[in-house]
Short mmCIF file of C-alpha atoms in Angstrom, two decimals:
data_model
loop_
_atom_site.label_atom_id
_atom_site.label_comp_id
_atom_site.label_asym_id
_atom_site.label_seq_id
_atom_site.Cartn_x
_atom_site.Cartn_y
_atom_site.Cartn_z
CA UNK A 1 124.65 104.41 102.12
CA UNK A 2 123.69 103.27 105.37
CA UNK A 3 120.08 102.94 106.03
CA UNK A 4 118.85 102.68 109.38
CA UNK A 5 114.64 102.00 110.67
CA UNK A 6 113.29 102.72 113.75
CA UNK A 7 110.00 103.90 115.34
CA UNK A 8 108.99 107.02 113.88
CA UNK A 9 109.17 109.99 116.86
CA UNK A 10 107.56 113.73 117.04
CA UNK A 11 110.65 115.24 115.81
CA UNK A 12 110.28 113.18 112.73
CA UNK A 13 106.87 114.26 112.03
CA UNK A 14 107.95 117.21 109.60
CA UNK A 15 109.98 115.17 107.22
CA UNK A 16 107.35 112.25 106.79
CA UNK A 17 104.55 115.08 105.97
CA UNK A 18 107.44 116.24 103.83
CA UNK A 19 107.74 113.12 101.79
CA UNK A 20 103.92 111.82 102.11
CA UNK A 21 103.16 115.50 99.84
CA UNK A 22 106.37 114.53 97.53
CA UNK A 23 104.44 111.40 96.95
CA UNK A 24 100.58 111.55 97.06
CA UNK A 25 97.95 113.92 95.85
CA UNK A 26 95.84 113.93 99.29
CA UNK A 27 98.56 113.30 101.92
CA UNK A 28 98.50 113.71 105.82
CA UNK A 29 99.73 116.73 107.26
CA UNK A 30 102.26 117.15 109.86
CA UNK A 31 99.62 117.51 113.07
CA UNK A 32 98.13 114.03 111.19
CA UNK A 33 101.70 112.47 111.61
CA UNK A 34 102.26 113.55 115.38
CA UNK A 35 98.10 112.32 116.11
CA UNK A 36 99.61 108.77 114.97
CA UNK A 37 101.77 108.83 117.98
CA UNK A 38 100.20 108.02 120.79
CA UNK A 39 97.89 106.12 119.05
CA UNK A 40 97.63 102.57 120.53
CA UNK A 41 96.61 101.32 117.36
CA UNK A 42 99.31 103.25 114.90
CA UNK A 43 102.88 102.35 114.07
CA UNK A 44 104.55 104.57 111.75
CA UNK A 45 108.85 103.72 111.06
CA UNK A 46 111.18 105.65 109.30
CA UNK A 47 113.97 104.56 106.89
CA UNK A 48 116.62 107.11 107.56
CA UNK A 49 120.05 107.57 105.93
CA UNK A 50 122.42 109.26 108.34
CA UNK A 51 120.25 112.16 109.79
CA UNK A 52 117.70 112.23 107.29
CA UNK A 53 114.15 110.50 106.51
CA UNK A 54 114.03 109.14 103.25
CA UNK A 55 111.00 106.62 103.60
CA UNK A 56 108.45 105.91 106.05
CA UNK A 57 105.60 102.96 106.40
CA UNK A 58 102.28 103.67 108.80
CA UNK A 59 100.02 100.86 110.03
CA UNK A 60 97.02 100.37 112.20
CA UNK A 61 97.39 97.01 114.33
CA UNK A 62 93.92 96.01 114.87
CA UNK A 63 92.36 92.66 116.27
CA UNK A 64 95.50 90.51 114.93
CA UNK A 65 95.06 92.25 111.71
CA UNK A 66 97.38 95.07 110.17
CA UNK A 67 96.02 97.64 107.76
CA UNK A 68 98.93 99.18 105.40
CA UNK A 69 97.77 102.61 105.24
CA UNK A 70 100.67 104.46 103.84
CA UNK A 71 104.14 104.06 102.78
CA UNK A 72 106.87 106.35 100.82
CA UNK A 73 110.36 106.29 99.78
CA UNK A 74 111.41 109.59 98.74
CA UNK A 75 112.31 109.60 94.91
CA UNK A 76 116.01 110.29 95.17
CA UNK A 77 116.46 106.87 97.31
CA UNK A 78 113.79 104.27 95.32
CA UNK A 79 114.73 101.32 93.73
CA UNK A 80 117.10 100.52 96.33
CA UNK A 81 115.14 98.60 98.66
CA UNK A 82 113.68 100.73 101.44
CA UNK A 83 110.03 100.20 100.70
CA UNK A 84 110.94 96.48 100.69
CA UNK A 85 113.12 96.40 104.18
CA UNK A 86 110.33 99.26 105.91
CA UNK A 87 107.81 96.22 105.20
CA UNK A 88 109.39 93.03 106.20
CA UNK A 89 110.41 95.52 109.19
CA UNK A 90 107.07 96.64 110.38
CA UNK A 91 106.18 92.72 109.74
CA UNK A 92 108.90 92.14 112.36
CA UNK A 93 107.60 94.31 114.68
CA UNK A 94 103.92 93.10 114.61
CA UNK A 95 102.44 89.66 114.47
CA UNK A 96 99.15 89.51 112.96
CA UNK A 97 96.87 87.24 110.94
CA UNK A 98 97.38 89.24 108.22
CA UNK A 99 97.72 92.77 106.72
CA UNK A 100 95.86 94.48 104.01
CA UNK A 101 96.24 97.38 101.92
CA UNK A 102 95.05 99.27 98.78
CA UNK A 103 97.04 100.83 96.08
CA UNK A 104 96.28 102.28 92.95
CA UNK A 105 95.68 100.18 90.31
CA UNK A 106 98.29 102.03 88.14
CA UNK A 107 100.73 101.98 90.66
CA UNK A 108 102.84 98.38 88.83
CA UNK A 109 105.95 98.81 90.64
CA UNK A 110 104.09 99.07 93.92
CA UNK A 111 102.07 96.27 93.00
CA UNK A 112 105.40 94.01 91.96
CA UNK A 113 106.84 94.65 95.21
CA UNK A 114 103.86 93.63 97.17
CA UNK A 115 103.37 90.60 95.10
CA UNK A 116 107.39 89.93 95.64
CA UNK A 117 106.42 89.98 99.15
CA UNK A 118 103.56 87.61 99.29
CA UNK A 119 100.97 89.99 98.92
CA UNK A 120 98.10 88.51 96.93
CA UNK A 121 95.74 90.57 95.03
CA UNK A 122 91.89 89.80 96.19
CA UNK A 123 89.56 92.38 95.26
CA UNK A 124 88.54 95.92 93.92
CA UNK A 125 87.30 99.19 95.18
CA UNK A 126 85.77 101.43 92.43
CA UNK A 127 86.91 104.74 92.17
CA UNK A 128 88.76 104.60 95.84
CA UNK A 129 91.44 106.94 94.76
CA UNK A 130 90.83 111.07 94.13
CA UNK A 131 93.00 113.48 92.30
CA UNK A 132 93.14 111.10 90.24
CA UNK A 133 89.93 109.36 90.54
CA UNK A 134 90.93 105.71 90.14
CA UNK A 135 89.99 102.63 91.37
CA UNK A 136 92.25 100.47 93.85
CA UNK A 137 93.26 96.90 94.09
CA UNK A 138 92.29 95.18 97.27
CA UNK A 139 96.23 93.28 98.70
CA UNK A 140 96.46 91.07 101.82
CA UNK A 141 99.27 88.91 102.98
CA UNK A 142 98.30 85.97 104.85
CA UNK A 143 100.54 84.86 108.35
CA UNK A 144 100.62 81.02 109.36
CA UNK A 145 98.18 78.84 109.24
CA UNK A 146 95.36 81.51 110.36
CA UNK A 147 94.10 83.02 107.03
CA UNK A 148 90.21 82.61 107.26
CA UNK A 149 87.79 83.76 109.44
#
C-alpha cells in the first residue's frame, strides 16, 4: 500500500462527501466540500491509495491559529496510520500558534491519537454533538514558545 497526500481538488470533492457520510451522523455534502476550495481560510488534504481517497483532514487557518474541523479515514484503511500522517501533514503545511479541535467524548481512539500527537485536552462543550447528542472535549496543540495570549 502506497499512500500518497496532497491538496484536496474539485474532482475529489465526491469521494470526501463519500467518506465524511461513512463516518459522521451530520456530515458536509459534496457542494460543502467544493465551497472549501477557494476558501482563503480552508485547507482540506486527501490521503489517497493509488487512485482512490481513503482519508481526508479539513482546517480553517485563522490569525496564526488552526481549527481541526474534520478528519476521516475510511474504515477499510484505519489503524494504519493515515489519520496520524494527514495531521503531522497539514501541520507541515501550516505554521500556527496552535490548532484546536473537538471530538466526541466517546470517540477514545480519536482521543489517543491526538494525545499521541501532543494534543492536550483543555475543556468541555455540553451537548456539542447531535445524532447522538453528546458532549465534546475541547483539544489544542500548542507550537513553540507562543502558547498564551
Amino acid at each position: 500500500m502506497s499512500i500518497t497526500i496532497s491538496e484536496m481538488s474539485a474532482e475529489d470533492c465526491k469521494a470526501v462527501a463519500e467518506i465524511e457520510s461513512e463516518c459522521f451522523s451530520e456530515p458536509w455534502s459534496e457542494e460543502e466540500f467544493e465551497h472549501q476550495i477557494p476558501l482563503e481560510i480552508a485547507r482540506t488534504y486527501i490521503a489517497k491509495n493509488g487512485d482512490k481517497v481513503v482519508g481526508f483532514i479539513n482546517v480553517w487557518v485563522v490569525a496564526g491559529e488552526i481549527q481541526l474541523n474534520n478528519i476521516a479515514v475510511t474504515e477499510a484503511y484505519r489503524g494504519q496510520g493515515i489519520g496520524r500522517r494527514l495531521i503531522t501533514f497539514m501541520e507541515s503545511k501550516n505554521p500556527a500558534e496552535r490548532c484546536n479541535l473537538e471530538v466526541r467524548i466517546s470517540n477514545q481512539t480519536a482521543r489517543g491519537l491526538y494525545l499521541s500527537l501532543g494534543f492536550e485536552e483543555v475543556g468541555l462543550r455540553k451537548e456539542f454533538y447531535r445524532d447522538p447528542v453528546e458532549d465534546a472535549v475541547l483539544m489544542t496543540k500548542y507550537y513553540g514558545e507562543s502558547d498564551e495570549l
